XYZ file of C-alpha atoms in Angstrom:
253
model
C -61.269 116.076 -32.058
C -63.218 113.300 -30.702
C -64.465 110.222 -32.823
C -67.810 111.294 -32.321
C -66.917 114.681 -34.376
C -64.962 113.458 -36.997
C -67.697 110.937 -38.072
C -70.235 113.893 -38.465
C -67.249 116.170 -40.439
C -66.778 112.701 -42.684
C -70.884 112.161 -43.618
C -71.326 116.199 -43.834
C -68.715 116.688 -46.067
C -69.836 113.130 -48.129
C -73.164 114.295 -48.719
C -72.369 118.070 -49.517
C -69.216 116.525 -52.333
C -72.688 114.552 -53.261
C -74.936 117.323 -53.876
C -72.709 119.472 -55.614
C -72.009 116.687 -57.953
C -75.293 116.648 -58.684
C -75.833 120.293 -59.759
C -73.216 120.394 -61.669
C -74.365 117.027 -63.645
C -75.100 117.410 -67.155
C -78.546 116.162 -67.086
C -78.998 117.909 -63.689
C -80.001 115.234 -61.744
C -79.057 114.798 -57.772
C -76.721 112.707 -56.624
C -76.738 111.239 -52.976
C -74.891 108.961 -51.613
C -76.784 105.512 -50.656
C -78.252 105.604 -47.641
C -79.954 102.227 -47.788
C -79.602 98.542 -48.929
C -78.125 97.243 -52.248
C -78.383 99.594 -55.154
C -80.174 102.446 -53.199
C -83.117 99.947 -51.527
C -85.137 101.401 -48.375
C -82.920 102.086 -45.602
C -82.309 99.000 -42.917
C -81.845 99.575 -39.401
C -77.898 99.392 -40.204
C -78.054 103.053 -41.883
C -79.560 104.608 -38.786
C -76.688 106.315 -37.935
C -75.403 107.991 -41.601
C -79.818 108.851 -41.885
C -79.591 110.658 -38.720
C -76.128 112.648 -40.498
C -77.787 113.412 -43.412
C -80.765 114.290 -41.600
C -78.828 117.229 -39.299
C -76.925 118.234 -42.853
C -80.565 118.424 -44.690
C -81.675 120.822 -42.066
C -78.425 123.110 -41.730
C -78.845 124.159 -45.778
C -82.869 123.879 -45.188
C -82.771 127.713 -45.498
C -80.707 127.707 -48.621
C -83.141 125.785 -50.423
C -86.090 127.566 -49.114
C -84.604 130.844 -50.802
C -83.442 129.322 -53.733
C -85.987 126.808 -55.016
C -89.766 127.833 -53.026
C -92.164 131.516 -53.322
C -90.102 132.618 -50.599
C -88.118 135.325 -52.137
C -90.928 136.569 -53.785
C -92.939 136.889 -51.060
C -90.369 138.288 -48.390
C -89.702 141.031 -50.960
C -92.794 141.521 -51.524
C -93.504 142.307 -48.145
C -91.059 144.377 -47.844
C -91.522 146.670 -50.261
C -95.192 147.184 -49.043
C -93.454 148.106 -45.430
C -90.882 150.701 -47.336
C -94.300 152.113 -49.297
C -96.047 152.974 -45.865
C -93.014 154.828 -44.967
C -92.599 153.033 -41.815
C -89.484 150.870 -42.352
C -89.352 149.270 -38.873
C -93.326 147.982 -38.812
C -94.109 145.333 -39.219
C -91.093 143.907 -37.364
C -88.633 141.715 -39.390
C -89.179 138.609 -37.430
C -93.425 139.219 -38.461
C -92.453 139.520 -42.068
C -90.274 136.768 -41.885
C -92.856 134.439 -39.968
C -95.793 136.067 -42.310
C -93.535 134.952 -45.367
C -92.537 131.780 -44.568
C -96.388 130.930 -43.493
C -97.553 132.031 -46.889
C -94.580 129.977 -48.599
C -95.756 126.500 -46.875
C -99.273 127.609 -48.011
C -98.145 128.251 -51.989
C -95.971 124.919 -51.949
C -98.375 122.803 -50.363
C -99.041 121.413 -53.461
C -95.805 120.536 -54.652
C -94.807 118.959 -51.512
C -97.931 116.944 -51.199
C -97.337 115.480 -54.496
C -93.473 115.080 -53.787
C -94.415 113.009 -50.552
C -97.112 111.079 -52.443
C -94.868 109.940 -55.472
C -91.765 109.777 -53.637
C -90.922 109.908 -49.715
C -93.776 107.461 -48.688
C -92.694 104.682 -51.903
C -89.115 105.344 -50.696
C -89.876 104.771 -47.190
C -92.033 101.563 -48.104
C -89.186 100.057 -49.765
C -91.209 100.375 -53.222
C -88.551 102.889 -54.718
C -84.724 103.065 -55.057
C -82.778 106.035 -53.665
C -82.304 107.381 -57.008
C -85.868 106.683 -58.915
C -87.302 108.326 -55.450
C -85.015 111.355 -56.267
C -85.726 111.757 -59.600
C -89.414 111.874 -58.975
C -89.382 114.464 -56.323
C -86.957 116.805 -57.937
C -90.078 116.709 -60.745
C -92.850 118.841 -59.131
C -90.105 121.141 -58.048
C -88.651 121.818 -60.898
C -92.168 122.023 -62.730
C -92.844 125.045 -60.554
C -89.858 126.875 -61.121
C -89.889 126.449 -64.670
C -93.904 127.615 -64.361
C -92.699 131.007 -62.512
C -89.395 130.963 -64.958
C -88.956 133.969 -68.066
C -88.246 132.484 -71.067
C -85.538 135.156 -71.107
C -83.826 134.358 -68.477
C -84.090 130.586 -68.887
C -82.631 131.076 -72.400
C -79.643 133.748 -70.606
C -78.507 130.894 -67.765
C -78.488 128.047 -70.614
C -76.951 130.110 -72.923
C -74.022 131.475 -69.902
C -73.757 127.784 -69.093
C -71.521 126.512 -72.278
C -73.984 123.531 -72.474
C -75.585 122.468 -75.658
C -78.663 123.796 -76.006
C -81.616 122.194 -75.158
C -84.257 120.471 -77.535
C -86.922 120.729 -74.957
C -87.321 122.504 -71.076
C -86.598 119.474 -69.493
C -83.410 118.795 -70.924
C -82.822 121.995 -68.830
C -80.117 121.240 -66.112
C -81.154 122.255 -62.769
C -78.634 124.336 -61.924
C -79.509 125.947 -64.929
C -83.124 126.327 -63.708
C -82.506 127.165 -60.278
C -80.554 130.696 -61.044
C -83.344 131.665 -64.134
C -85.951 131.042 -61.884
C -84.353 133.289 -58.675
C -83.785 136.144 -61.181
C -87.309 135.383 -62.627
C -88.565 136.079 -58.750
C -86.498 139.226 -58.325
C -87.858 140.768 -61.432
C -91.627 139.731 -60.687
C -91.181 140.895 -57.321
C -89.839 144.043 -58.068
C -92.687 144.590 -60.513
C -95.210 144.367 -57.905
C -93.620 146.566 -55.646
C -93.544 149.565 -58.340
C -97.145 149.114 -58.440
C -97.706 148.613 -54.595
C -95.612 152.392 -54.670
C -97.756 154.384 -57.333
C -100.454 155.176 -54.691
C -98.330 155.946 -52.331
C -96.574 158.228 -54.206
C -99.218 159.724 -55.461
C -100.657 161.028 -51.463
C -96.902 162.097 -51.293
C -97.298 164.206 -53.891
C -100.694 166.012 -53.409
C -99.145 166.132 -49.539
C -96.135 167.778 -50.513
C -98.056 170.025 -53.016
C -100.952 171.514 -50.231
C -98.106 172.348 -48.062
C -96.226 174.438 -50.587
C -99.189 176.477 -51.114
C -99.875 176.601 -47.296
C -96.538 177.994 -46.956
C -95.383 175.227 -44.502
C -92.448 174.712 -46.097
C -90.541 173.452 -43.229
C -92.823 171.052 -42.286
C -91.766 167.472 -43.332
C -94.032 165.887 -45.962
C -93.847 162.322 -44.565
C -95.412 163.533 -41.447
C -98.333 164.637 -42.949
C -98.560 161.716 -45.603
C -97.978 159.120 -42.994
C -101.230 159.344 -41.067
C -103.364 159.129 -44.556
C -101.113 156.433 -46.161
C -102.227 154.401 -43.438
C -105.520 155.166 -43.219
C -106.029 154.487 -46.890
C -103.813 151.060 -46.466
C -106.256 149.997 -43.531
C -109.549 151.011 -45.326
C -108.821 148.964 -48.810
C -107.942 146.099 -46.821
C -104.223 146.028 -47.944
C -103.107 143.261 -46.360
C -105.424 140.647 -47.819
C -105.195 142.559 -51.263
C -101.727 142.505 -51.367
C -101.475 138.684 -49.810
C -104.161 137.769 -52.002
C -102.341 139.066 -54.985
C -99.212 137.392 -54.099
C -100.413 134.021 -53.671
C -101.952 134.477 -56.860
C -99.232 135.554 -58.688
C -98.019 131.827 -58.574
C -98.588 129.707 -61.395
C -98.783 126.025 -59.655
């Protein structure tokens, strides 16, 4: 293994020992390790290198913490459910519902990432913040909008399965509590929504299914009769933009 290698394995496996540190922190604050000056000041030209590391790691979980701390499960689940409702399970493709998703996740979190960069990145990068102050105030707006799409329930479930003390307040919440409440929260919401995206659905399946029994045309497959008007009806209420619209909605930012 070249030098070149093992200096990457080193600062990946630094940062991630780091970061799990951090979620498993009593007060659930991150810990990273200092990428900068003295006691976590902007970063000098000396910490080009271990930035450009920690950069590379930052992007290989990127996905993880789009799932696990954005609208994005929500919203790809969402979708899907709308697709299995048509009865068409391959359309829209997977790579559209992913794109679609992930579009419509940058547009719900555009708030909380403005205000991250605002209070945080752009002091950091000015030299106006340390490494951990700059930390602590961008893990703020994200945890504010998990706990806003959070169930009390299962807030009070992941504290309670945690062994930790309990809580005066919801910010003495760990994050790692917060983080697994608030991606059960999302399952449950979404699956809400996609009963009701179903209902009408069902309900052409069933008055379908019903005309041919008395027709006779027993051997004749419901869906393929269903199909054709379950579209049509999707594409005259304008499903798409209801069901987007609702979904963005849905969020409480």
């Amino acid at each position: 293994m070249s030098l070149r290698s093992r200096r990457l394995l080193i600062g990946q496996a630094t940062l991630l020992a780091a970061f799990a540190s951090g979620c498993v922190a009593a007060d659930g604050s991150a810990a990273l390790p200092n990428l900068g000056g003295v006691d976590g000041a902007a970063p000098t030209s000396g910490a080009t290198g271990v930035q450009l590391l920690v950069l590379l790691t930052v992007l290989s979980i990127a996905p993880a913490l789009l799932i696990m701390v954005t609208s994005f499960t929500r919203t790809i689940l969402v979708l899907s459910l709308v697709r299995n409702a048509i009865g068409v399970p391959q359309l829209p493709p997977n790579q559209v519902l992913l794109g679609l998703s992930f579009l419509l996740t940058v547009f719900v979190m555009a708030p909380v990432w403005k205000i991250v960069n605002t209070e945080a990145v752009q002091p950091y990068l000015a030299g106006e913040l340390p490494q951990a102050e700059a930390i602590r105030r961008a893990e703020a707006p994200v945890r504010k909008f998990m706990l806003a799409q959070t169930r009390e329930a299962d807030l009070t479930l992941f504290v309670n399965l945690s062994k930790e003390e309990r809580p005066r307040t919801v910010d003495d919440v760990p994050t790692y509590v917060v983080i697994p409440a608030f991606l059960v929260s999302e399952l449950k919401t979404a699956f809400l929504m996609g009963f009701i995206i179903f209902v009408p659905f069902l309900v052409i399946d069933l008055v379908v299914s019903s005309a041919l029994l008395a027709m006779g045309m027993m051997m004749l497959p419901p869906v393929v009769v269903s199909l054709p008007f379950k579209i049509l009806l999707f594409v005259l209420v304008d499903g798409w933009g209801l069901i987007i619209g609702s979904l963005v909605s849905s969020f409480v930012t």
